[in-house]
């Protein structure tokens, strides 16, 4: 038995994670999915964003299946009292430094993209985002009142060379298995951290002679992603740039509701790495509770969990093929339906996926 910690959190989190759990149970009889509170759901129950028993569950689990965190009612609180704190604690405490975001345009979905179908057809890239450093974690990080009585705030972008090297290795290793090209994104013309980033990426590249590297400034990368996205294979970038670029890349697939992610760290061994798996879409407060959210990202996150934490490539493929087949059959949730096509709700779409799981 492998234990999976299921932390569905807030907004559409519970609606979509439930679908992922259902698919996971279809393909693996030997996983035990245990739910626990996180984020706003924990705060509302009078607990901290990441309660001790939730952490204890994660400690004894093979992986975490995560939904989303964030509730408007906590937006004005300091970070430590906001639902998002849970996400940052999990990433930090389990050293989940490598965030993998595969961006694929499934056949049939070209027409749902915000770009011309000809630009996105067959698109297949991955964003490798550094997840435990940079401006989201650097110190000092605070709001304060200065000596002259003026309110001010500071965030710090900070990287040490080994943090860059380990994430660069992840990107090069992925590229080796793919089309062997890494695009490293930075802001080297203005940021010191980017100067170090570029230098370490170049050094790391020496160990991967079969992989070519291009460096792009982040503003240019944002432009290239919508100009000619097919030029990308693996995009390697620091925390905040990766956060922004991956949302942008998600829209190429038609909806942010399509994009799964895996956050991997140092725990675990070989092909059974501990990881956290989550849709990148967030809580989507505008549609939460309506039962219409697209569960694709959550279901594909379960596939990544099977691949990286349970070392079960065949099951991962089955899930991905079922999703692909569902789209081919014309199944669409509201975010993807175009031209008056009837949209399936969250459960109906999952029914189609489950029915199409290869036996
Ligand atoms: C993501 C999200 C998070 C982040 C938020 C919810 C804190 O946008 O995983 O991309 O910024 O990392
Ligand atoms: Mg984000």
PDB file of N, CA and C and ligand atoms in Angstrom, residues 84 87-88 91 101 129 136 243, ligand 1:
ATOM      1  N   UNK A  84      -2.113  30.642   1.552  1.00  0.00           N
ATOM      2  CA  UNK A  84      -0.947  30.386   0.683  1.00  0.00           C
ATOM      3  C   UNK A  84       0.283  29.961   1.479  1.00  0.00           C
ATOM      4  N   UNK A  87       1.216  26.336   1.205  1.00  0.00           N
ATOM      5  CA  UNK A  87       1.904  25.930  -0.021  1.00  0.00           C
ATOM      6  C   UNK A  87       3.392  26.217   0.088  1.00  0.00           C
ATOM      7  N   UNK A  88       3.707  27.416   0.589  1.00  0.00           N
ATOM      8  CA  UNK A  88       5.116  27.786   0.700  1.00  0.00           C
ATOM      9  C   UNK A  88       5.828  26.930   1.745  1.00  0.00           C
ATOM     10  N   UNK A  91       6.459  23.436   0.138  1.00  0.00           N
ATOM     11  CA  UNK A  91       7.556  23.518  -0.837  1.00  0.00           C
ATOM     12  C   UNK A  91       8.896  23.662  -0.126  1.00  0.00           C
ATOM     13  N   UNK A 101       6.246  21.649 -15.184  1.00  0.00           N
ATOM     14  CA  UNK A 101       4.927  21.976 -15.730  1.00  0.00           C
ATOM     15  C   UNK A 101       4.873  21.645 -17.216  1.00  0.00           C
ATOM     16  N   UNK A 129      10.587  25.087 -13.338  1.00  0.00           N
ATOM     17  CA  UNK A 129      10.617  26.298 -12.507  1.00  0.00           C
ATOM     18  C   UNK A 129      11.311  26.009 -11.178  1.00  0.00           C
ATOM     19  N   UNK A 136      10.541  34.779  -3.916  1.00  0.00           N
ATOM     20  CA  UNK A 136       9.434  34.331  -3.073  1.00  0.00           C
ATOM     21  C   UNK A 136       9.913  33.898  -1.687  1.00  0.00           C
ATOM     22  N   UNK A 243       6.683  31.196 -12.508  1.00  0.00           N
ATOM     23  CA  UNK A 243       5.290  31.355 -12.097  1.00  0.00           C
ATOM     24  C   UNK A 243       4.518  32.093 -13.189  1.00  0.00           C
TER      25      UNK A 243
HETATM   26  C1  LIG B   1       1.592  28.649  -8.516  1.00  0.00           C
HETATM   27  C2  LIG B   1       0.732  29.622  -7.758  1.00  0.00           C
HETATM   28  C3  LIG B   1       1.370  29.939  -6.435  1.00  0.00           C
HETATM   29  C4  LIG B   1       2.731  30.541  -6.692  1.00  0.00           C
HETATM   30  C5  LIG B   1       0.515  30.861  -5.562  1.00  0.00           C
HETATM   31  C6  LIG B   1      -0.858  30.289  -5.291  1.00  0.00           C
HETATM   32  C7  LIG B   1       1.181  31.235  -4.295  1.00  0.00           C
HETATM   33  O1  LIG B   1       0.521  30.758  -8.518  1.00  0.00           O
HETATM   34  O2  LIG B   1       1.859  27.558  -8.004  1.00  0.00           O
HETATM   35  O3  LIG B   1       1.994  28.972  -9.625  1.00  0.00           O
HETATM   36  O4  LIG B   1       2.846  31.726  -6.922  1.00  0.00           O
HETATM   37  O5  LIG B   1       3.717  29.806  -6.686  1.00  0.00           O
END
